[in-house]
JSON list of C-alpha atoms in Angstrom, two decimals:
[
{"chain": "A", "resi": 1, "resn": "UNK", "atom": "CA", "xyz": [232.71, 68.09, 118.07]},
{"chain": "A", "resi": 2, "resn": "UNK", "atom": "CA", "xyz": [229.94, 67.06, 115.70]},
{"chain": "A", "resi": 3, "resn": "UNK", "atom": "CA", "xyz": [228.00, 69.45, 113.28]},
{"chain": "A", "resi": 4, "resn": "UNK", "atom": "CA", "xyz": [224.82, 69.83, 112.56]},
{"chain": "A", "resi": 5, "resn": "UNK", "atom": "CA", "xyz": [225.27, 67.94, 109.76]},
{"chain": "A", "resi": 6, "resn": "UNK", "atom": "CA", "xyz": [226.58, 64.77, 111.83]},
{"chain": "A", "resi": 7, "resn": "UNK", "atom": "CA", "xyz": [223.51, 64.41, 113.91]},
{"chain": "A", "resi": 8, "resn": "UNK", "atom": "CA", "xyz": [220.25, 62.27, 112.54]},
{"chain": "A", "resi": 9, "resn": "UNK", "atom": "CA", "xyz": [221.02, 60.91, 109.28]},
{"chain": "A", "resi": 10, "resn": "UNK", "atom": "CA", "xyz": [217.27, 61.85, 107.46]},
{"chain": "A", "resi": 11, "resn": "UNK", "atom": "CA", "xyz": [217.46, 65.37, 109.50]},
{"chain": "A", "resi": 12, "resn": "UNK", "atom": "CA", "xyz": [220.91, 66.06, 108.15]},
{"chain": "A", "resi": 13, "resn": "UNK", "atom": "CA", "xyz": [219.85, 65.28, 104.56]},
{"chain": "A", "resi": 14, "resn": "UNK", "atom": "CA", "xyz": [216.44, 67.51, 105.06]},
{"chain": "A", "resi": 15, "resn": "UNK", "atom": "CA", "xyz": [218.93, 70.43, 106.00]},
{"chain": "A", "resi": 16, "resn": "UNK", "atom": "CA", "xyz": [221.50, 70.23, 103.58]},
{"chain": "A", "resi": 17, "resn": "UNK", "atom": "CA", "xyz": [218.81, 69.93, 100.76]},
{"chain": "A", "resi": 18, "resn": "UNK", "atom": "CA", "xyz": [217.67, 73.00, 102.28]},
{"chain": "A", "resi": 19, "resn": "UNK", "atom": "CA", "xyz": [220.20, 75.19, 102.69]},
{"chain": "A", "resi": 20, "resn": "UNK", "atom": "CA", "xyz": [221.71, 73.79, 98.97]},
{"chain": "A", "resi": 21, "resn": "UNK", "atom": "CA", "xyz": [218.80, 75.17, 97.61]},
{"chain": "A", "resi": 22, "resn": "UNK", "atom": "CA", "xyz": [218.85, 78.81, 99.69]},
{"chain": "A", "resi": 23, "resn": "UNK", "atom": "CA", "xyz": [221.97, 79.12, 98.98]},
{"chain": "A", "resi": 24, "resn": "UNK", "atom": "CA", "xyz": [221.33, 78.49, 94.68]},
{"chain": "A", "resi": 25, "resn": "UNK", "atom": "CA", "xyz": [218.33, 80.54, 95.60]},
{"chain": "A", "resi": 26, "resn": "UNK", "atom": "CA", "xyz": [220.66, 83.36, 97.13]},
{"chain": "A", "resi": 27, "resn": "UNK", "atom": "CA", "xyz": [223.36, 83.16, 94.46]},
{"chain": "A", "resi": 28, "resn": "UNK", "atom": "CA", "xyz": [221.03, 83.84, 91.69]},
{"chain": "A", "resi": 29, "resn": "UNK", "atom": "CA", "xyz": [219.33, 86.12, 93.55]},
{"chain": "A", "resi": 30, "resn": "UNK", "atom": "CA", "xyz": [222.75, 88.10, 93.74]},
{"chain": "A", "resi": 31, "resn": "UNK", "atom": "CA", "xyz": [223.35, 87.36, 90.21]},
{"chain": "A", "resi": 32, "resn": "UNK", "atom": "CA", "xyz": [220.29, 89.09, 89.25]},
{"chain": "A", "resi": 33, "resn": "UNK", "atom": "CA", "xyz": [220.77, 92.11, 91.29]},
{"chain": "A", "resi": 34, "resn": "UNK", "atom": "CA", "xyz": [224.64, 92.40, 89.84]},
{"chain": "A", "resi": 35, "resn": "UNK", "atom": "CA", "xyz": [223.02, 92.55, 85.98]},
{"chain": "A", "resi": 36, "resn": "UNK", "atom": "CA", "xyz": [220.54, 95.26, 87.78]},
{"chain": "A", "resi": 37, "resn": "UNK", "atom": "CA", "xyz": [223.79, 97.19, 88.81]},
{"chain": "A", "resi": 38, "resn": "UNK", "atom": "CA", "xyz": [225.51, 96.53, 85.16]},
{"chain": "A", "resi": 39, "resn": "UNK", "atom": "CA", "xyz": [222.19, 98.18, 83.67]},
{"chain": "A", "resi": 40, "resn": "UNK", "atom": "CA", "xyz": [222.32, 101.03, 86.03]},
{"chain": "A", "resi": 41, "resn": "UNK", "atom": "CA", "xyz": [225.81, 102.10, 84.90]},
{"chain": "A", "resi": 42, "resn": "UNK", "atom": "CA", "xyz": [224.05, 102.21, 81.18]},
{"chain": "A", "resi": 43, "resn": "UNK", "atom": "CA", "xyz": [222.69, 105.74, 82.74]},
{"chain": "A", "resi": 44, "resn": "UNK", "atom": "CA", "xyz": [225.54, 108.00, 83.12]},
{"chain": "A", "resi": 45, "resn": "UNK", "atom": "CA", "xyz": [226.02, 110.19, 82.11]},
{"chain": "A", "resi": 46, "resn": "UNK", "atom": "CA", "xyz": [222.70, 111.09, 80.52]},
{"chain": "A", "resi": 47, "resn": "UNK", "atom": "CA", "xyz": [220.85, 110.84, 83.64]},
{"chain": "A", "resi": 48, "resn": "UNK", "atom": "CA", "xyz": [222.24, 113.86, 85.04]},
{"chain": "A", "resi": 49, "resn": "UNK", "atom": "CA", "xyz": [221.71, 114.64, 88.86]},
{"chain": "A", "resi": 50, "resn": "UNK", "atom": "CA", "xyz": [218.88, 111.48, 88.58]},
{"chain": "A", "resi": 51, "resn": "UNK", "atom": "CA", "xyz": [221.08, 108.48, 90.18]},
{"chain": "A", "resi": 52, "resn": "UNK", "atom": "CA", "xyz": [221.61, 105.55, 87.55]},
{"chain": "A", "resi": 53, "resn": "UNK", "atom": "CA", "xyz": [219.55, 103.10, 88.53]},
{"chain": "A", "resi": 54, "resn": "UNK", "atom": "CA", "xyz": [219.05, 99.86, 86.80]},
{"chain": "A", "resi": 55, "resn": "UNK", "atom": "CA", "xyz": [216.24, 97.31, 86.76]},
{"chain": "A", "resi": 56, "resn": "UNK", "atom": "CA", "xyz": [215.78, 93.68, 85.12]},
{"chain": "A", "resi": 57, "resn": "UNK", "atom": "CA", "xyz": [213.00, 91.76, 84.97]},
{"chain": "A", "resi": 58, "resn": "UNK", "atom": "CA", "xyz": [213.16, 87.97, 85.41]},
{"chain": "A", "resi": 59, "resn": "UNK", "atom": "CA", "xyz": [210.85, 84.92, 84.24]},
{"chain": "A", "resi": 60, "resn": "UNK", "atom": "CA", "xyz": [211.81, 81.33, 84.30]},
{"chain": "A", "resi": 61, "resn": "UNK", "atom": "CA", "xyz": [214.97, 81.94, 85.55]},
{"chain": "A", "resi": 62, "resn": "UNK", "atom": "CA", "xyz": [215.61, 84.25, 81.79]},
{"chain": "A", "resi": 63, "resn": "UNK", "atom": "CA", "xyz": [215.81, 88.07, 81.58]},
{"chain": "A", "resi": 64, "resn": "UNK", "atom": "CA", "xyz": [212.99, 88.88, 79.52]},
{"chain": "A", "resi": 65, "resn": "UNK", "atom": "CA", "xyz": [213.62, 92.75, 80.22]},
{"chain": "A", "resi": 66, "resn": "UNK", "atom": "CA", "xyz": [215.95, 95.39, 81.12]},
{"chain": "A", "resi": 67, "resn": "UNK", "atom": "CA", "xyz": [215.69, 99.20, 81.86]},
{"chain": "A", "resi": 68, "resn": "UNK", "atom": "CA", "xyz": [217.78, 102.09, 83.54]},
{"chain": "A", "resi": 69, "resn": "UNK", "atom": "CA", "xyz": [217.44, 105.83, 84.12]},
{"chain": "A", "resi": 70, "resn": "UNK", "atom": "CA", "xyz": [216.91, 108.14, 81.17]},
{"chain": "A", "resi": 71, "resn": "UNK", "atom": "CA", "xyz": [217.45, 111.91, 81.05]},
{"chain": "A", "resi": 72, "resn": "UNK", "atom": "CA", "xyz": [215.95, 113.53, 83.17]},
{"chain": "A", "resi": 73, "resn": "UNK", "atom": "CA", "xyz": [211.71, 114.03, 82.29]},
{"chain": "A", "resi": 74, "resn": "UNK", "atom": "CA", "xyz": [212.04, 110.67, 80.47]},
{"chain": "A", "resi": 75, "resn": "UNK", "atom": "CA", "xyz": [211.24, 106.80, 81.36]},
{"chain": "A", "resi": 76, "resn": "UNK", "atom": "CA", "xyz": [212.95, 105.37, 84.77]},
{"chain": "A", "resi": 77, "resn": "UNK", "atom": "CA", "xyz": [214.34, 102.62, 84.73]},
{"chain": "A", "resi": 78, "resn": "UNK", "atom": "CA", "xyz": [211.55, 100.11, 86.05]},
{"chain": "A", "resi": 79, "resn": "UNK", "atom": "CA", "xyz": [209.33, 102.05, 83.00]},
{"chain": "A", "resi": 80, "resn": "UNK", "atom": "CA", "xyz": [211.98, 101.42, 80.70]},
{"chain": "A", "resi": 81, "resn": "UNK", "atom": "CA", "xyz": [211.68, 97.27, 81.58]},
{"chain": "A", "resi": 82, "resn": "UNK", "atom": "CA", "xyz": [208.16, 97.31, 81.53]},
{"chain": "A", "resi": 83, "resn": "UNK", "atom": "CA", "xyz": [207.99, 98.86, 78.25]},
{"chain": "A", "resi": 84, "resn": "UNK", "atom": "CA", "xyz": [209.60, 95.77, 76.79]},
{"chain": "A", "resi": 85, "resn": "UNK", "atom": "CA", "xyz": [207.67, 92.95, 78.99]},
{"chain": "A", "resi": 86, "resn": "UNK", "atom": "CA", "xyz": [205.44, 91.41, 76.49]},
{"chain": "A", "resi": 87, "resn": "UNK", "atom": "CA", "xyz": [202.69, 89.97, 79.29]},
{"chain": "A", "resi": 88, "resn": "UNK", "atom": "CA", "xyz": [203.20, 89.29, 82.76]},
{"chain": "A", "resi": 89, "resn": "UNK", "atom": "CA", "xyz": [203.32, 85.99, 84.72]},
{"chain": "A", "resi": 90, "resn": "UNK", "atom": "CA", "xyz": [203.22, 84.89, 88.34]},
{"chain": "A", "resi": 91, "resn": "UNK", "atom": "CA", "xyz": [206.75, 83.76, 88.07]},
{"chain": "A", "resi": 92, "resn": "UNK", "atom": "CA", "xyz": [207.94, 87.34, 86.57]},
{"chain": "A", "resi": 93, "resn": "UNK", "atom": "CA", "xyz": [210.16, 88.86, 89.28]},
{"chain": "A", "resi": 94, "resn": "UNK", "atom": "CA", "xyz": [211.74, 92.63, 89.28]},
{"chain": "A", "resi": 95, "resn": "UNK", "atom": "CA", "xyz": [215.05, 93.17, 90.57]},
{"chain": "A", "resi": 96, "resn": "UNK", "atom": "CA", "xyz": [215.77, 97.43, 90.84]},
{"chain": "A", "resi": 97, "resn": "UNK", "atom": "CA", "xyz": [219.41, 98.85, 92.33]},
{"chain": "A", "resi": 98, "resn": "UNK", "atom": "CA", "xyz": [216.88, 101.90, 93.88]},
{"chain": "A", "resi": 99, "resn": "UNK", "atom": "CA", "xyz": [213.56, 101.83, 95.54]},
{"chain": "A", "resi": 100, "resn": "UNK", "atom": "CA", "xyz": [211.06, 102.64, 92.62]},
{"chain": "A", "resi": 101, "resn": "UNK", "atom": "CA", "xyz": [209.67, 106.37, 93.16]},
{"chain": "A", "resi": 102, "resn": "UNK", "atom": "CA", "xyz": [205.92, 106.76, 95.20]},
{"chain": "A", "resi": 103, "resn": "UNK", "atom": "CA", "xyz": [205.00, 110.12, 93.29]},
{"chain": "A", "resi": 104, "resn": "UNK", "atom": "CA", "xyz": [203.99, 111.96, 90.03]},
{"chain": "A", "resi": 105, "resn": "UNK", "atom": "CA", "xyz": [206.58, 114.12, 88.83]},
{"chain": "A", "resi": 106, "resn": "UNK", "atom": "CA", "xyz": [208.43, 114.69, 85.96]},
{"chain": "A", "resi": 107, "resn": "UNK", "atom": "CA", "xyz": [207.37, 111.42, 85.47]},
{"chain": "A", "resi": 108, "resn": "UNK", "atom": "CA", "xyz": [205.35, 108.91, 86.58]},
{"chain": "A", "resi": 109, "resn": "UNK", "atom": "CA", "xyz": [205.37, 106.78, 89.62]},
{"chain": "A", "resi": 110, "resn": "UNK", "atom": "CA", "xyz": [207.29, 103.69, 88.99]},
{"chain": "A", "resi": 111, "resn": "UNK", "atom": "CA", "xyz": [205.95, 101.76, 91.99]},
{"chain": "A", "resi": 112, "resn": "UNK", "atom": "CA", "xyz": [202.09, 102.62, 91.01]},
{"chain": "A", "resi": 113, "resn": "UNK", "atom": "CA", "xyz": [203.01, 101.25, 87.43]},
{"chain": "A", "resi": 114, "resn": "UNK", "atom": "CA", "xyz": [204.62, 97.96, 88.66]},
{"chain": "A", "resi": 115, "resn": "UNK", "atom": "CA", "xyz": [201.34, 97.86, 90.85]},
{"chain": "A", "resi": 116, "resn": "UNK", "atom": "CA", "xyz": [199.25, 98.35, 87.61]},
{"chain": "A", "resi": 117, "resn": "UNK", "atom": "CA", "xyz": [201.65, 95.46, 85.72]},
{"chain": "A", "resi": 118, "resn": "UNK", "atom": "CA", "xyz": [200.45, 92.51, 87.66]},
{"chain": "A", "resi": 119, "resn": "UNK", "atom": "CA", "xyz": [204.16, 91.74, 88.26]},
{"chain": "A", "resi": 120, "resn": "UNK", "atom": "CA", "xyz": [203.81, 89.57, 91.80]},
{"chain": "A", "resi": 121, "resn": "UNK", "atom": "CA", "xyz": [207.58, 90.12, 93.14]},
{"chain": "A", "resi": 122, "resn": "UNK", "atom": "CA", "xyz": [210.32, 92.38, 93.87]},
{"chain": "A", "resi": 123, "resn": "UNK", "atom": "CA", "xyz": [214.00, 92.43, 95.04]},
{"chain": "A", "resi": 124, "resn": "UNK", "atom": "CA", "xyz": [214.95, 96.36, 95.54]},
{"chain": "A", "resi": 125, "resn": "UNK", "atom": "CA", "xyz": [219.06, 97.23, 96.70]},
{"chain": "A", "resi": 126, "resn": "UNK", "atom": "CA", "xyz": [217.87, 100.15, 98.65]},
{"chain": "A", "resi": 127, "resn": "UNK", "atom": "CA", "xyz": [215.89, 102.43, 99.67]},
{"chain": "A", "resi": 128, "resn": "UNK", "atom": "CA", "xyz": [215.57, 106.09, 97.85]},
{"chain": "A", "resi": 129, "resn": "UNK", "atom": "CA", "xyz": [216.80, 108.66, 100.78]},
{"chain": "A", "resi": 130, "resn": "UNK", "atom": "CA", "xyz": [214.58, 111.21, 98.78]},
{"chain": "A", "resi": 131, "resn": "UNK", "atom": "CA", "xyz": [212.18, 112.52, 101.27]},
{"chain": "A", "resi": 132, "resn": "UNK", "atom": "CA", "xyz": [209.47, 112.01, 98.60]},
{"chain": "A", "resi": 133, "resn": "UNK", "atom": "CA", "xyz": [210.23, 108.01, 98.69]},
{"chain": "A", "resi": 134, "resn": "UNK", "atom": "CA", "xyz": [212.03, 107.17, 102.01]},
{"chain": "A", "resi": 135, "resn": "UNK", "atom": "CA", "xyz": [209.99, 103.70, 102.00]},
{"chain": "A", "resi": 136, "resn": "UNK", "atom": "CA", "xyz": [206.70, 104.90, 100.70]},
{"chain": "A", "resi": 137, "resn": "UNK", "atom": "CA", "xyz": [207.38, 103.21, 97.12]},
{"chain": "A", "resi": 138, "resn": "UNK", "atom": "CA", "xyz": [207.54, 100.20, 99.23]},
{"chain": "A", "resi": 139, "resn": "UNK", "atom": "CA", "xyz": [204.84, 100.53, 101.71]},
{"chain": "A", "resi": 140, "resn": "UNK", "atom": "CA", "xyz": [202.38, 101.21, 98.28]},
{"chain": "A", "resi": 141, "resn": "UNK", "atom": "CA", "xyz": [204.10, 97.86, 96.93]},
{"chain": "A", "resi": 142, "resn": "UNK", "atom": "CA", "xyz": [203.41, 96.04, 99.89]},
{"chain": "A", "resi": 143, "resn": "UNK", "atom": "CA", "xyz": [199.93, 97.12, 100.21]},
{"chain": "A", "resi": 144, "resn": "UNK", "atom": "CA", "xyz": [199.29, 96.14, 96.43]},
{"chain": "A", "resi": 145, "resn": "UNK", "atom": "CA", "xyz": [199.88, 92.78, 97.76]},
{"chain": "A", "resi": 146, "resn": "UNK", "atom": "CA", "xyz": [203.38, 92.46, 96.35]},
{"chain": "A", "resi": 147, "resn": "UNK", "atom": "CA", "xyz": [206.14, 90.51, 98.00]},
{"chain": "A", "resi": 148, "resn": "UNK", "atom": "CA", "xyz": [208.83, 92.90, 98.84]},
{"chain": "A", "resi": 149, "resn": "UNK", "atom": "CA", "xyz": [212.37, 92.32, 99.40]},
{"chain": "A", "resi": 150, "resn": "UNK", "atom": "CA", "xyz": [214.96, 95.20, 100.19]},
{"chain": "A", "resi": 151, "resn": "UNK", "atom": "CA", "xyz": [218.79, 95.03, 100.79]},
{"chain": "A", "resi": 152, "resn": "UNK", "atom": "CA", "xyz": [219.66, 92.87, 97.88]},
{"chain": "A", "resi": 153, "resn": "UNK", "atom": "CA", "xyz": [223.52, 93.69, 97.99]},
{"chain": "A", "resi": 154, "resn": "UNK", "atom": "CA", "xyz": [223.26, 96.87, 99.40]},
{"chain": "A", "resi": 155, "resn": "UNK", "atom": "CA", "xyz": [226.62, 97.55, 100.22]},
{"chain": "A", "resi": 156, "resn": "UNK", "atom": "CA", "xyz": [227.44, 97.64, 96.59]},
{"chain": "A", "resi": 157, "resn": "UNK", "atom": "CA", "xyz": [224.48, 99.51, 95.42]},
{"chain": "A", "resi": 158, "resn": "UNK", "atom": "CA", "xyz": [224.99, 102.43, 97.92]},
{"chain": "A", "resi": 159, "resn": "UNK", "atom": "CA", "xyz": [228.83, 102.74, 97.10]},
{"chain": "A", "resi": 160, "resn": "UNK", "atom": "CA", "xyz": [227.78, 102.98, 93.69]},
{"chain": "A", "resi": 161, "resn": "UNK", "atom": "CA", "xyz": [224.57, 105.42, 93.84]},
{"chain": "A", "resi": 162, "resn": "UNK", "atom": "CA", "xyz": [225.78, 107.32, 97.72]},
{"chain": "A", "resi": 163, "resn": "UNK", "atom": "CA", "xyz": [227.18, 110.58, 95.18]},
{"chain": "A", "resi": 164, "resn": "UNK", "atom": "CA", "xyz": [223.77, 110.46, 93.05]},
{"chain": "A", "resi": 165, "resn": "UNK", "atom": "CA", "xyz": [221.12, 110.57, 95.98]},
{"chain": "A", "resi": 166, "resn": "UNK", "atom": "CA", "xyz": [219.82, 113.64, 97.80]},
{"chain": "A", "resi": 167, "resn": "UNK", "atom": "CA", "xyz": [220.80, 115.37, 94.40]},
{"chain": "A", "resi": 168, "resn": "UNK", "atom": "CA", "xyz": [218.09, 115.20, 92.25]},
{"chain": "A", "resi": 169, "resn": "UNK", "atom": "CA", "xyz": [215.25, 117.91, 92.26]}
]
């Protein structure tokens, strides 16, 4: 039986180009999210009940910053990053273990300041189960204009964070 990749010479070559370059595109986009998970486990144990979340921010293919959870009262983790970006450009992407928090509390709303950054693009593991979040740091993303992708090796992120969420106050 022949493949897809046996059938129309110019087609075959169009595809594989294709998928090659989803599947670099995928790899690094994995790679990425794995430093995000190495930066959340930077948090414990001083976050306390907060789960350890970890964030990097990408440009040109470089990490230009890094950030995870604090004690609790201080700087999340996407705060933490954005504290050391020096500028932001269109091709600046964030990649966060934990959907970044809607509301004001102890401290600030990390998805209004990535809003207020400029930053363009996001890759988020999952979502925060905290009633306060639940998908509404997303939905503010999204309606800031900001491209939005969740599930990033999720599997991996909730095995890691499952004991930490629903905790916090």
């Amino acid at each position: 039986m022949k493949s897809v990749w046996d059938v129309g010479c110019a087609n075959s070559l169009y595809h594989r180009a294709l998928w090659s370059r989803r599947s670099v595109e995928q790899r690094e986009t994995f790679q990425y999210m794995r430093r995000a998970i190495e930066e959340g486990r930077k948090a414990i144990p001083k976050c306390g009940d907060n789960p350890p979340v970890g964030c990097i921010i990408v440009r040109n293919g470089a990490i230009v910053a890094e950030g995870h959870t604090n004690a609790p009262g201080q700087p999340h983790a996407e705060a933490m990053a954005l504290s050391q970006l020096r500028g932001v450009t269109e091709d600046d992407a964030v990649f966060v273990t934990l959907e970044p928090c809607a509301f004001d509390g102890r401290t600030p709303s990390c998805a209004k300041a990535l809003i207020e950054s400029g930053i363009r693009s996001i890759y988020v593991g999952i979502l925060d189960p905290d009633p306060r979040n639940n998908g509404k740091g997303i939905e503010k993303l999204r309606s800031s204009g900001m491209s939005v992708e969740i599930g990033v090796l999720s599997d991996e992120i909730s095995a890691e964070l499952d004991c930490f969420l629903g905790k916090a106050p």
